[in-house]
């Protein structure tokens, strides 16, 4: 930046994902001396981004960008642009004149959960285990008041997963309560709990869930000071203040005794979650069987359908979906976010 006169009126802007590793000489006054953090967009931001990208696309009347924005937490601008593009492609492939909410829903699943892998051959037994596993997540989450509502559950393989349960936060959260985190750990373990309860055996399918639950428990103890026994302390100082970059190393700054206590606390949180999940499933065994049977038959259950089954209602018969098209006679749900439609 040297060489510009004070009064030349040139402003230089640069972007980085790693401000933590920039040379301090770059950041001196007169150089890059202001920093603006551009975070992932919140719900208002996402709505605005969707509005920009759908400007030149014919939208059907049923498209509510606000609903779509609510259903895409965590997506960045490029991913939202991709979502709009996928929805438009889908509409074009089906020779539709306008992009409908249904196209957006399909595109959203593709962007957020990965491509459907219809060619993957799965044995009936494996499908059944996957159904019970996913319903384990669903049922436990439904019975925990602190947990996010279940948006959709599927046993159509996507990406590397054989089945998936998606949740939809009611509102954007920036901080998490202890109760919410414990609920997250509990429903993450719901899949394994269901497998154990029904099939009396363990599969590798729960590996990811267990990893997530353990990681959350570790953060609760080591970073967020949520353990009564270890108190409000940070264990394991980071190498340096890392601003946006990933955490690379952690220094161990505690004794061997504390290390043992930390491990015990993490274990306690995770096993408590497991016990809670097992208790919920045991108490709702009948609902578990009904939900799993419905999922096995339909391969996808939406939030409203899950609610209906839990209430003991029969779902209207639906033909199996194929080729990413809606089953005939089935209208897309009015509220794409899986909660009761608000009018
Ligand atoms: Zn799982």
Tab-separated table of C-alpha atoms in Angstrom, residues 55-223:
chain	number	residue	atom	x	y	z
A	55	UNK	CA	-34.644	-12.321	-8.991
A	56	UNK	CA	-34.407	-13.705	-12.509
A	57	UNK	CA	-36.202	-16.968	-11.853
A	58	UNK	CA	-39.944	-17.453	-12.333
A	59	UNK	CA	-41.272	-18.372	-8.894
A	60	UNK	CA	-44.586	-20.092	-8.250
A	61	UNK	CA	-47.053	-18.417	-5.927
A	62	UNK	CA	-46.475	-20.949	-3.164
A	63	UNK	CA	-42.821	-19.996	-2.715
A	64	UNK	CA	-42.198	-18.284	0.597
A	65	UNK	CA	-38.577	-17.225	0.812
A	66	UNK	CA	-38.938	-16.503	4.505
A	67	UNK	CA	-39.815	-20.153	5.195
A	68	UNK	CA	-36.936	-21.275	3.037
A	69	UNK	CA	-34.559	-18.977	4.912
A	70	UNK	CA	-35.747	-20.398	8.224
A	71	UNK	CA	-35.121	-23.924	6.983
A	72	UNK	CA	-31.531	-23.363	5.925
A	73	UNK	CA	-29.623	-22.511	9.103
A	74	UNK	CA	-25.873	-22.429	8.653
A	75	UNK	CA	-25.881	-22.080	4.871
A	76	UNK	CA	-23.610	-19.427	3.415
A	77	UNK	CA	-24.296	-17.254	0.375
A	78	UNK	CA	-22.698	-19.583	-2.174
A	79	UNK	CA	-24.663	-22.531	-0.826
A	80	UNK	CA	-27.918	-20.579	-1.042
A	81	UNK	CA	-27.106	-19.623	-4.636
A	82	UNK	CA	-26.480	-23.302	-5.326
A	83	UNK	CA	-29.818	-24.181	-3.709
A	84	UNK	CA	-31.684	-21.796	-5.998
A	85	UNK	CA	-29.797	-23.166	-8.992
A	86	UNK	CA	-30.625	-26.783	-8.074
A	87	UNK	CA	-34.302	-25.915	-7.621
A	88	UNK	CA	-34.383	-24.220	-11.026
A	89	UNK	CA	-32.693	-27.217	-12.659
A	90	UNK	CA	-35.215	-29.534	-11.066
A	91	UNK	CA	-38.120	-27.441	-12.339
A	92	UNK	CA	-36.597	-27.360	-15.835
A	93	UNK	CA	-36.057	-31.114	-15.810
A	94	UNK	CA	-39.720	-31.638	-14.956
A	95	UNK	CA	-40.822	-29.151	-17.633
A	96	UNK	CA	-42.457	-26.858	-15.094
A	97	UNK	CA	-43.031	-23.230	-15.964
A	98	UNK	CA	-42.126	-21.945	-12.509
A	99	UNK	CA	-40.044	-23.068	-9.551
A	100	UNK	CA	-42.317	-24.259	-6.751
A	101	UNK	CA	-41.733	-24.727	-3.050
A	102	UNK	CA	-41.544	-28.456	-3.687
A	103	UNK	CA	-38.560	-27.956	-5.998
A	104	UNK	CA	-36.889	-25.862	-3.317
A	105	UNK	CA	-37.511	-28.561	-0.719
A	106	UNK	CA	-35.933	-31.217	-2.933
A	107	UNK	CA	-33.002	-28.945	-3.697
A	108	UNK	CA	-32.584	-28.152	-0.022
A	109	UNK	CA	-32.341	-31.829	0.865
A	110	UNK	CA	-29.786	-32.296	-1.864
A	111	UNK	CA	-27.664	-29.341	-0.771
A	112	UNK	CA	-27.940	-29.947	2.964
A	113	UNK	CA	-27.906	-33.737	3.116
A	114	UNK	CA	-26.084	-34.750	-0.056
A	115	UNK	CA	-27.155	-36.555	-3.214
A	116	UNK	CA	-29.582	-39.423	-2.932
A	117	UNK	CA	-27.826	-42.657	-3.710
A	118	UNK	CA	-30.638	-44.673	-5.178
A	119	UNK	CA	-28.272	-47.193	-6.748
A	120	UNK	CA	-26.853	-48.304	-3.420
A	121	UNK	CA	-28.149	-51.756	-2.627
A	122	UNK	CA	-29.153	-52.219	0.970
A	123	UNK	CA	-30.377	-55.451	2.465
A	124	UNK	CA	-33.800	-55.558	4.126
A	125	UNK	CA	-32.166	-56.207	7.475
A	126	UNK	CA	-29.908	-53.182	7.097
A	127	UNK	CA	-32.866	-51.041	6.086
A	128	UNK	CA	-34.788	-52.168	9.138
A	129	UNK	CA	-31.888	-51.421	11.470
A	130	UNK	CA	-31.495	-47.994	9.834
A	131	UNK	CA	-35.216	-47.274	10.317
A	132	UNK	CA	-35.076	-48.063	13.998
A	133	UNK	CA	-31.840	-46.138	14.356
A	134	UNK	CA	-33.249	-42.970	12.766
A	135	UNK	CA	-36.543	-43.261	14.622
A	136	UNK	CA	-34.510	-43.570	17.814
A	137	UNK	CA	-33.182	-40.056	17.116
A	138	UNK	CA	-36.625	-38.777	16.174
A	139	UNK	CA	-38.523	-40.152	19.141
A	140	UNK	CA	-35.957	-39.108	21.735
A	141	UNK	CA	-35.787	-35.594	20.258
A	142	UNK	CA	-39.593	-35.382	20.239
A	143	UNK	CA	-39.828	-36.317	23.904
A	144	UNK	CA	-37.258	-33.769	25.055
A	145	UNK	CA	-38.770	-30.317	25.507
A	146	UNK	CA	-35.381	-28.619	25.069
A	147	UNK	CA	-34.593	-30.294	21.756
A	148	UNK	CA	-35.081	-28.749	18.314
A	149	UNK	CA	-38.142	-30.034	16.440
A	150	UNK	CA	-37.525	-32.831	13.958
A	151	UNK	CA	-37.917	-31.554	10.417
A	152	UNK	CA	-37.587	-34.713	8.397
A	153	UNK	CA	-36.248	-38.230	8.665
A	154	UNK	CA	-35.231	-40.449	5.775
A	155	UNK	CA	-33.703	-43.853	5.106
A	156	UNK	CA	-32.816	-43.029	1.518
A	157	UNK	CA	-29.023	-43.102	1.536
A	158	UNK	CA	-27.520	-39.688	0.987
A	159	UNK	CA	-23.843	-38.907	0.794
A	160	UNK	CA	-22.157	-41.370	3.104
A	161	UNK	CA	-25.118	-41.828	5.447
A	162	UNK	CA	-27.641	-44.645	5.165
A	163	UNK	CA	-30.267	-42.565	6.905
A	164	UNK	CA	-30.643	-39.042	8.191
A	165	UNK	CA	-32.676	-37.099	10.681
A	166	UNK	CA	-32.771	-33.338	10.288
A	167	UNK	CA	-33.785	-30.913	12.978
A	168	UNK	CA	-34.888	-27.360	12.574
A	169	UNK	CA	-34.060	-24.829	15.254
A	170	UNK	CA	-37.096	-22.731	16.168
A	171	UNK	CA	-34.968	-19.637	16.219
A	172	UNK	CA	-31.390	-18.850	15.435
A	173	UNK	CA	-29.275	-19.593	18.466
A	174	UNK	CA	-26.069	-17.863	19.295
A	175	UNK	CA	-25.601	-19.324	22.742
A	176	UNK	CA	-26.638	-22.708	24.015
A	177	UNK	CA	-27.961	-23.613	27.448
A	178	UNK	CA	-26.719	-26.627	29.345
A	179	UNK	CA	-30.156	-28.227	29.062
A	180	UNK	CA	-30.152	-27.775	25.293
A	181	UNK	CA	-26.704	-29.333	24.968
A	182	UNK	CA	-27.657	-32.282	27.149
A	183	UNK	CA	-30.742	-32.771	24.989
A	184	UNK	CA	-28.538	-32.734	21.876
A	185	UNK	CA	-26.293	-35.408	23.350
A	186	UNK	CA	-29.322	-37.467	24.345
A	187	UNK	CA	-30.964	-37.488	20.942
A	188	UNK	CA	-27.647	-38.038	19.191
A	189	UNK	CA	-27.445	-41.285	21.160
A	190	UNK	CA	-31.085	-42.179	20.478
A	191	UNK	CA	-30.092	-44.109	17.344
A	192	UNK	CA	-27.691	-46.395	19.153
A	193	UNK	CA	-30.153	-46.808	22.039
A	194	UNK	CA	-32.878	-47.968	19.630
A	195	UNK	CA	-30.539	-50.456	17.925
A	196	UNK	CA	-29.558	-51.919	21.247
A	197	UNK	CA	-33.123	-52.096	22.492
A	198	UNK	CA	-34.621	-53.762	19.425
A	199	UNK	CA	-31.841	-55.808	17.872
A	200	UNK	CA	-29.720	-56.435	20.983
A	201	UNK	CA	-26.614	-55.753	18.961
A	202	UNK	CA	-24.435	-52.813	18.080
A	203	UNK	CA	-23.565	-51.559	14.620
A	204	UNK	CA	-20.965	-49.153	13.302
A	205	UNK	CA	-23.753	-46.905	12.006
A	206	UNK	CA	-23.776	-44.972	15.251
A	207	UNK	CA	-20.084	-44.074	15.106
A	208	UNK	CA	-20.710	-40.543	13.920
A	209	UNK	CA	-23.393	-39.925	16.559
A	210	UNK	CA	-21.118	-41.115	19.333
A	211	UNK	CA	-18.305	-38.926	18.112
A	212	UNK	CA	-20.612	-35.899	18.098
A	213	UNK	CA	-21.969	-36.612	21.555
A	214	UNK	CA	-18.473	-37.050	22.986
A	215	UNK	CA	-17.213	-33.873	21.353
A	216	UNK	CA	-20.124	-31.872	22.778
A	217	UNK	CA	-19.563	-33.318	26.238
A	218	UNK	CA	-15.861	-32.484	26.032
A	219	UNK	CA	-16.622	-28.887	25.116
A	220	UNK	CA	-19.152	-28.629	27.946
A	221	UNK	CA	-16.482	-29.683	30.438
A	222	UNK	CA	-13.323	-28.154	28.963
A	223	UNK	CA	-14.503	-24.973	27.251
